[in-house]
Each structure stands twice: as C-alpha cells, then as structure tokens.
Amino acid sequence: MPSPRRSAEGRGLGGPAAGCGSGSGSGSSPGTPAHGGGRFEFQSLLGSRAPGADPTCARLRASESPVHRRGSFPLAGPGPAPPPPGPAPDEARMDLNPSFLGIALRSLLAIDLWLSKKLGVCAAEGSAWGSVRPLMLLLEVSGHGIPWLLGTVYCLARSDSWAGREVLMNLLFTLLLDLLLVSVIKGLVRRRRPAHNQMDMFFTLSVDKYSFPSGHATRAALVSRFILNHLVLAIPLRVLAVLWAFVVGLSRVLLGRHNVTDVAFGFLLGYLQYSIVDYCWLSPHNAPVLFALWGPQ
C-alpha cells in the first residue's frame, strides 16, 4: 500500500503541467519513473493523450506549434498595422437633413431660372418677340456705362457755372462708384449669364461674362434717383425717368442677358448707392482740387 506522501507526490506530478511537459519527451520511456513519479505519473501521461484531455494543455501545445507561432504567417508583415481610414470629406457626404434656408434658396433659384427662361422672348431673332430685339438693344445702349461716362465728362468740360459743375462732378463720381461696386460683386459671386443669352453686347469687359448683379439695372436706378433729386423737371419728365429705369431693367431679362434676381438686386443696389453719393457729396469746400481742374477759363 503506497504511503500518503507518495500519493501526494504522484498527484502533484500528474497534474496538467506534468502532462503538458512530457509530450515531446525527455528521452525516458513511459514506464520509467521521472523524479519519483510512479504509477500516477504514468496514468497522467496516458490521460493527457486521451481524447478528453485537459483543454489547457491543448492550448499550450498549440501555442508552441511552429504553425501558430506569432510571426510565422507569410502574409502578416512585421511592420505596424495600417491606420484606420479617416472620415469622409465634406463634399463626399450626402446632406440627408438640409436646413429650411437651404431648401428655400434652392427653390428660389429654380423659380428664378425657370421664370428668366420664360421671359427671355427677345434672346434671339427666332424667339417669340425676335422682331422687338433691335429696340431692346437700343435700350441696352441707353443704360450702358460708357455713353454715360463720356457724356458726363463732355458736359463737365463745357459747363460754365459752379452749380452745374458740382452736379456733374458728383454724377461722374456716381458712375465711377457704380462701375467699381458692380465689378467687385460680379467678381466675387461669379454667376454665369443665362444659357439662352447671346454675347453680342455693345461693349464688354472681363467681368461682363458674369451675371449677378445687373450693371444696367443698378445704373438705371442710380441715375434715375440722382436726376429726380438734383434736376428740376416737370412731372411728365419725372415719370419718364422712372419708366426708363424700369424698362431698361426689364430689357435685360427679355434679351436673356440676366436672370430676374440679377435685375431685382441691381435695382436695390442702385437705389442704395445714391445714399453713399449723397453722404459723400463733393463740393468746392471739401474737394477744392477737383473743382480747380474744371474751373472756368
């Protein structure tokens, strides 16, 4: 009968660690006692090879296998893992919840383009009102900046009164301010002219390929308000000045030069520009050098 000490030693050596370490062998036969193993150690060796072996030993043997050893796979490189993909750019993401303002602006733009195309009845000779196109072109010349600038400079050179020279000097300042502001806004917005437009205007600059705002509309509104405030005219002539400004703006849409919103914003901008001119009104007291250049001979 084995002693309790030998039984304890046999159970201690026959545990999982002993069964796992004797798989590849130390060169001794299974029946040879190792470190005083005895019969219990032999039974533990046989039990480790049985189908129902301890899963801990199986995992340890699998980890020692050269197939499952770390770095043994040919596809796994020694370098660091690739970084996770970054977030998608803003232009690649779809806006699934557009704001109310964005929807309103898109709807307004669609209505503007549709209405401008419907009203472009003089855009070409074969249009619905193609026979009225020469008259619309004449209105276009009447609202162009070049004739107004040349006419103002000529009248300023021929003027022989201080009052007339003051009005004409401020009219020249008004026209130059209008050209500057319209050119800056067109260069910033860069809205193309309508697709049904024909680029056969009287005189064009580099910014005239853009549509927003209408320079003719701003100039017509500005000059009309200037005339009504600084020239003494009869009531029929005052009505004619307002009607001329409205017809010039309307002709821009009929000719297909501008969209409806271009003309509407042009009227508003021209009306507001006069407030700047009135605030910066030039006179012989605050601009004596300018008036000395055009003094009477």
GROMACS .gro file of C-alpha atoms in nm:
model
  297
    1MET     CA    1   0.000   0.000   0.000
    2PRO     CA    2   0.156   0.335  -0.103
    3SER     CA    3   0.215   0.594   0.164
    4PRO     CA    4   0.018   0.919   0.169
    5ARG     CA    5   0.335   1.110   0.089
    6ARG     CA    6   0.393   0.914  -0.230
    7SER     CA    7   0.027   0.955  -0.322
    8ALA     CA    8   0.052   1.333  -0.280
    9GLU     CA    9   0.369   1.346  -0.486
   10GLY     CA   10   0.209   1.135  -0.755
   11ARG     CA   11  -0.093   1.360  -0.772
   12GLY     CA   12   0.124   1.673  -0.777
   13LEU     CA   13   0.338   1.543  -1.062
   14GLY     CA   14   0.047   1.405  -1.256
   15GLY     CA   15  -0.126   1.742  -1.296
   16PRO     CA   16  -0.163   1.947  -1.612
   17ALA     CA   17   0.188   2.084  -1.606
   18ALA     CA   18   0.341   1.738  -1.594
   19GLY     CA   19   0.119   1.607  -1.867
   20CYS     CA   20   0.198   1.906  -2.088
   21GLY     CA   21   0.573   1.889  -2.038
   22SER     CA   22   0.610   1.517  -2.122
   23GLY     CA   23   0.462   1.530  -2.469
   24SER     CA   24   0.785   1.582  -2.656
   25GLY     CA   25   0.973   1.358  -2.409
   26SER     CA   26   1.288   1.380  -2.209
   27GLY     CA   27   1.418   1.057  -2.359
   28SER     CA   28   1.277   0.822  -2.092
   29SER     CA   29   1.014   0.559  -2.157
   30PRO     CA   30   0.662   0.597  -2.021
   31GLY     CA   31   0.723   0.328  -1.766
   32THR     CA   32   1.039   0.485  -1.630
   33PRO     CA   33   0.966   0.695  -1.325
   34ALA     CA   34   1.088   1.054  -1.355
   35HIS     CA   35   1.157   1.244  -1.033
   36GLY     CA   36   0.985   0.963  -0.840
   37GLY     CA   37   0.669   0.982  -1.048
   38GLY     CA   38   0.549   0.621  -1.023
   39ARG     CA   39   0.226   0.477  -1.138
   40PHE     CA   40   0.026   0.801  -1.102
   41GLU     CA   41   0.259   0.989  -1.332
   42PHE     CA   42   0.227   0.719  -1.596
   43GLN     CA   43  -0.152   0.736  -1.574
   44SER     CA   44  -0.140   1.115  -1.610
   45LEU     CA   45   0.074   1.083  -1.923
   46LEU     CA   46  -0.175   0.840  -2.073
   47GLY     CA   47  -0.466   1.066  -1.974
   48SER     CA   48  -0.308   1.370  -2.146
   49ARG     CA   49  -0.308   1.181  -2.477
   50ALA     CA   50  -0.668   1.070  -2.442
   51PRO     CA   51  -0.941   1.234  -2.647
   52GLY     CA   52  -1.086   1.407  -2.343
   53ALA     CA   53  -0.757   1.574  -2.242
   54ASP     CA   54  -0.731   1.895  -2.049
   55PRO     CA   55  -0.803   2.195  -2.283
   56THR     CA   56  -0.533   2.395  -2.107
   57CYS     CA   57  -0.267   2.153  -2.227
   58ALA     CA   58  -0.409   2.160  -2.577
   59ARG     CA   59  -0.388   2.538  -2.588
   60LEU     CA   60  -0.030   2.536  -2.462
   61ARG     CA   61   0.074   2.278  -2.722
   62ALA     CA   62  -0.100   2.477  -2.995
   63SER     CA   63   0.084   2.791  -2.891
   64GLU     CA   64   0.417   2.611  -2.913
   65SER     CA   65   0.344   2.478  -3.262
   66PRO     CA   66   0.554   2.650  -3.533
   67VAL     CA   67   0.245   2.689  -3.749
   68HIS     CA   68   0.059   2.901  -3.494
   69ARG     CA   69   0.363   3.080  -3.360
   70ARG     CA   70   0.343   3.458  -3.381
   71GLY     CA   71   0.500   3.598  -3.696
   72SER     CA   72   0.501   3.257  -3.875
   73PHE     CA   73   0.225   3.352  -4.122
   74PRO     CA   74   0.371   3.464  -4.456
   75LEU     CA   75   0.103   3.730  -4.515
   76ALA     CA   76   0.148   3.906  -4.183
   77GLY     CA   77   0.427   4.160  -4.224
   78PRO     CA   78   0.649   4.274  -3.941
   79GLY     CA   79   0.551   4.641  -3.991
   80PRO     CA   80   0.292   4.832  -3.788
   81ALA     CA   81  -0.077   4.790  -3.856
   82PRO     CA   82  -0.226   5.030  -4.114
   83PRO     CA   83  -0.404   5.329  -3.962
   84PRO     CA   84  -0.784   5.328  -3.964
   85PRO     CA   85  -0.947   5.515  -4.255
   86GLY     CA   86  -1.019   5.880  -4.181
   87PRO     CA   87  -1.357   6.046  -4.205
   88ALA     CA   88  -1.504   6.108  -4.547
   89PRO     CA   89  -1.454   6.459  -4.691
   90ASP     CA   90  -1.737   6.706  -4.664
   91GLU     CA   91  -1.809   6.706  -5.037
   92ALA     CA   92  -1.841   6.324  -5.041
   93ARG     CA   93  -2.101   6.313  -4.766
   94MET     CA   94  -2.468   6.342  -4.853
   95ASP     CA   95  -2.666   6.600  -4.662
   96LEU     CA   96  -2.966   6.398  -4.555
   97ASN     CA   97  -3.114   6.675  -4.337
   98PRO     CA   98  -3.090   7.004  -4.531
   99SER     CA   99  -3.190   7.316  -4.347
  100PHE     CA  100  -3.504   7.511  -4.422
  101LEU     CA  101  -3.297   7.802  -4.550
  102GLY     CA  102  -3.113   7.576  -4.796
  103ILE     CA  103  -3.439   7.435  -4.930
  104ALA     CA  104  -3.583   7.786  -4.967
  105LEU     CA  105  -3.276   7.912  -5.155
  106ARG     CA  106  -3.275   7.615  -5.392
  107SER     CA  107  -3.645   7.662  -5.461
  108LEU     CA  108  -3.595   8.033  -5.525
  109LEU     CA  109  -3.308   7.959  -5.762
  110ALA     CA  110  -3.516   7.706  -5.956
  111ILE     CA  111  -3.805   7.952  -5.988
  112ASP     CA  112  -3.564   8.227  -6.095
  113LEU     CA  113  -3.411   8.017  -6.371
  114TRP     CA  114  -3.749   7.896  -6.494
  115LEU     CA  115  -3.904   8.245  -6.498
  116SER     CA  116  -3.599   8.403  -6.663
  117LYS     CA  117  -3.608   8.148  -6.943
  118LYS     CA  118  -3.979   8.207  -6.996
  119LEU     CA  119  -3.931   8.584  -7.011
  120GLY     CA  120  -3.634   8.569  -7.249
  121VAL     CA  121  -3.856   8.625  -7.553
  122CYS     CA  122  -3.604   8.851  -7.731
  123ALA     CA  123  -3.294   8.642  -7.672
  124ALA     CA  124  -3.259   8.559  -8.043
  125GLU     CA  125  -3.406   8.660  -8.375
  126GLY     CA  126  -3.608   8.339  -8.387
  127SER     CA  127  -3.759   8.391  -8.043
  128ALA     CA  128  -4.123   8.474  -7.977
  129TRP     CA  129  -4.056   8.851  -7.981
  130GLY     CA  130  -3.748   8.843  -8.201
  131SER     CA  131  -3.871   9.140  -8.405
  132VAL     CA  132  -3.852   9.365  -8.096
  133ARG     CA  133  -3.488   9.275  -8.034
  134PRO     CA  134  -3.341   9.590  -8.206
  135LEU     CA  135  -3.546   9.812  -7.973
  136MET     CA  136  -3.422   9.615  -7.673
  137LEU     CA  137  -3.065   9.658  -7.793
  138LEU     CA  138  -3.119  10.034  -7.817
  139LEU     CA  139  -3.239  10.036  -7.455
  140GLU     CA  140  -2.928   9.841  -7.366
  141VAL     CA  141  -2.705  10.112  -7.513
  142SER     CA  142  -2.901  10.383  -7.327
  143GLY     CA  143  -2.818  10.218  -6.995
  144HIS     CA  144  -2.456  10.131  -7.072
  145GLY     CA  145  -2.184  10.290  -6.861
  146ILE     CA  146  -1.958  10.407  -7.146
  147PRO     CA  147  -2.207  10.655  -7.305
  148TRP     CA  148  -2.293  10.792  -6.961
  149LEU     CA  149  -1.928  10.842  -6.867
  150LEU     CA  150  -1.837  11.008  -7.198
  151GLY     CA  151  -2.144  11.232  -7.189
  152THR     CA  152  -2.079  11.341  -6.829
  153VAL     CA  153  -1.714  11.426  -6.898
  154TYR     CA  154  -1.812  11.625  -7.207
  155CYS     CA  155  -2.079  11.825  -7.025
  156LEU     CA  156  -1.840  11.886  -6.736
  157ALA     CA  157  -1.581  12.027  -6.973
  158ARG     CA  158  -1.840  12.256  -7.136
  159SER     CA  159  -2.005  12.373  -6.815
  160ASP     CA  160  -1.950  12.738  -6.716
  161SER     CA  161  -2.132  12.753  -6.381
  162TRP     CA  162  -2.027  12.633  -6.039
  163ALA     CA  163  -2.367  12.478  -5.966
  164GLY     CA  164  -2.375  12.279  -6.289
  165ARG     CA  165  -2.015  12.173  -6.242
  166GLU     CA  166  -2.090  12.050  -5.890
  167VAL     CA  167  -2.382  11.838  -6.008
  168LEU     CA  168  -2.186  11.693  -6.298
  169MET     CA  169  -1.884  11.621  -6.080
  170ASN     CA  170  -2.098  11.419  -5.843
  171LEU     CA  171  -2.267  11.243  -6.133
  172LEU     CA  172  -1.923  11.137  -6.255
  173PHE     CA  173  -1.838  11.016  -5.905
  174THR     CA  174  -2.169  10.826  -5.902
  175LEU     CA  175  -2.096  10.645  -6.227
  176LEU     CA  176  -1.744  10.550  -6.124
  177LEU     CA  177  -1.866  10.420  -5.790
  178ASP     CA  178  -2.130  10.212  -5.965
  179LEU     CA  179  -1.876  10.056  -6.202
  180LEU     CA  180  -1.645   9.972  -5.913
  181LEU     CA  181  -1.906   9.812  -5.686
  182VAL     CA  182  -2.071   9.611  -5.963
  183SER     CA  183  -1.734   9.480  -6.085
  184VAL     CA  184  -1.633   9.373  -5.734
  185ILE     CA  185  -1.963   9.193  -5.667
  186LYS     CA  186  -1.957   9.020  -6.005
  187GLY     CA  187  -1.602   8.901  -5.943
  188LEU     CA  188  -1.697   8.764  -5.601
  189VAL     CA  189  -2.026   8.595  -5.693
  190ARG     CA  190  -1.923   8.472  -6.042
  191ARG     CA  191  -2.271   8.375  -6.153
  192ARG     CA  192  -2.282   8.283  -6.520
  193ARG     CA  193  -2.522   8.450  -6.758
  194PRO     CA  194  -2.831   8.256  -6.870
  195ALA     CA  195  -2.768   7.975  -7.115
  196HIS     CA  196  -3.000   8.130  -7.377
  197ASN     CA  197  -2.804   8.459  -7.385
  198GLN     CA  198  -2.610   8.573  -7.691
  199MET     CA  199  -2.286   8.757  -7.610
  200ASP     CA  200  -2.334   9.039  -7.862
  201MET     CA  201  -2.341   9.335  -7.623
  202PHE     CA  202  -2.233   9.686  -7.715
  203PHE     CA  203  -1.913   9.689  -7.507
  204THR     CA  204  -1.789   9.424  -7.263
  205LEU     CA  205  -1.517   9.397  -7.001
  206SER     CA  206  -1.368   9.089  -6.836
  207VAL     CA  207  -1.634   9.083  -6.560
  208ASP     CA  208  -1.920   9.116  -6.807
  209LYS     CA  209  -1.927   8.741  -6.856
  210TYR     CA  210  -2.086   8.723  -6.511
  211SER     CA  211  -2.449   8.797  -6.446
  212PHE     CA  212  -2.503   8.899  -6.083
  213PRO     CA  213  -2.592   9.181  -6.040
  214SER     CA  214  -2.715   9.361  -6.350
  215GLY     CA  215  -2.497   9.666  -6.408
  216HIS     CA  216  -2.761   9.824  -6.632
  217ALA     CA  217  -3.023   9.788  -6.359
  218THR     CA  218  -2.801   9.940  -6.090
  219ARG     CA  219  -2.703  10.227  -6.317
  220ALA     CA  220  -3.059  10.294  -6.426
  221ALA     CA  221  -3.188  10.305  -6.068
  222LEU     CA  222  -2.893  10.517  -5.951
  223VAL     CA  223  -2.911  10.771  -6.234
  224SER     CA  224  -3.288  10.794  -6.211
  225ARG     CA  225  -3.278  10.873  -5.840
  226PHE     CA  226  -2.993  11.119  -5.895
  227ILE     CA  227  -3.188  11.305  -6.164
  228LEU     CA  228  -3.506  11.318  -5.956
  229ASN     CA  229  -3.319  11.470  -5.660
  230HIS     CA  230  -3.093  11.723  -5.835
  231LEU     CA  231  -3.269  11.832  -6.153
  232VAL     CA  232  -3.581  12.042  -6.168
  233LEU     CA  233  -3.809  11.853  -6.405
  234ALA     CA  234  -4.175  11.862  -6.485
  235ILE     CA  235  -4.393  11.576  -6.369
  236PRO     CA  236  -4.409  11.405  -6.712
  237LEU     CA  237  -4.029  11.407  -6.731
  238ARG     CA  238  -4.001  11.266  -6.380
  239VAL     CA  239  -4.239  10.984  -6.471
  240LEU     CA  240  -4.040  10.927  -6.787
  241ALA     CA  241  -3.716  10.895  -6.586
  242VAL     CA  242  -3.869  10.628  -6.360
  243LEU     CA  243  -4.023  10.446  -6.657
  244TRP     CA  244  -3.689  10.448  -6.839
  245ALA     CA  245  -3.516  10.284  -6.544
  246PHE     CA  246  -3.784  10.014  -6.521
  247VAL     CA  247  -3.780   9.939  -6.896
  248VAL     CA  248  -3.400   9.916  -6.902
  249GLY     CA  249  -3.410   9.656  -6.625
  250LEU     CA  250  -3.690   9.465  -6.797
  251SER     CA  251  -3.500   9.461  -7.126
  252ARG     CA  252  -3.213   9.276  -6.957
  253VAL     CA  253  -3.443   8.982  -6.886
  254LEU     CA  254  -3.617   8.996  -7.225
  255LEU     CA  255  -3.281   8.988  -7.404
  256GLY     CA  256  -3.166   8.694  -7.192
  257ARG     CA  257  -2.872   8.890  -7.050
  258HIS     CA  258  -2.970   8.845  -6.686
  259ASN     CA  259  -3.197   8.648  -6.459
  260VAL     CA  260  -3.483   8.809  -6.271
  261THR     CA  261  -3.296   8.814  -5.940
  262ASP     CA  262  -2.998   8.985  -6.106
  263VAL     CA  263  -3.216   9.276  -6.211
  264ALA     CA  264  -3.405   9.292  -5.881
  265PHE     CA  265  -3.084   9.307  -5.679
  266GLY     CA  266  -2.944   9.560  -5.927
  267PHE     CA  267  -3.239   9.794  -5.866
  268LEU     CA  268  -3.190   9.762  -5.489
  269LEU     CA  269  -2.815   9.818  -5.509
  270GLY     CA  270  -2.852  10.123  -5.734
  271TYR     CA  271  -3.110  10.275  -5.502
  272LEU     CA  272  -2.879  10.227  -5.203
  273GLN     CA  273  -2.574  10.359  -5.385
  274TYR     CA  274  -2.729  10.702  -5.406
  275SER     CA  275  -2.727  10.716  -5.025
  276ILE     CA  276  -2.347  10.678  -5.038
  277VAL     CA  277  -2.322  10.951  -5.301
  278ASP     CA  278  -2.544  11.184  -5.101
  279TYR     CA  279  -2.337  11.123  -4.787
  280CYS     CA  280  -2.007  11.183  -4.972
  281TRP     CA  281  -2.134  11.476  -5.176
  282LEU     CA  282  -1.847  11.661  -5.343
  283SER     CA  283  -1.841  12.040  -5.328
  284PRO     CA  284  -1.583  12.318  -5.374
  285HIS     CA  285  -1.540  12.324  -4.996
  286ASN     CA  286  -1.447  11.958  -4.933
  287ALA     CA  287  -1.285  11.885  -5.274
  288PRO     CA  288  -1.135  12.214  -5.400
  289VAL     CA  289  -0.865  12.039  -5.604
  290LEU     CA  290  -1.115  11.852  -5.819
  291PHE     CA  291  -1.311  12.166  -5.893
  292ALA     CA  292  -0.994  12.361  -5.969
  293LEU     CA  293  -0.920  12.121  -6.253
  294TRP     CA  294  -1.255  12.206  -6.412
  295GLY     CA  295  -1.263  12.574  -6.321
  296PRO     CA  296  -1.397  12.832  -6.566
  297GLN     CA  297  -1.149  12.957  -6.820
   0.00000   0.00000   0.00000
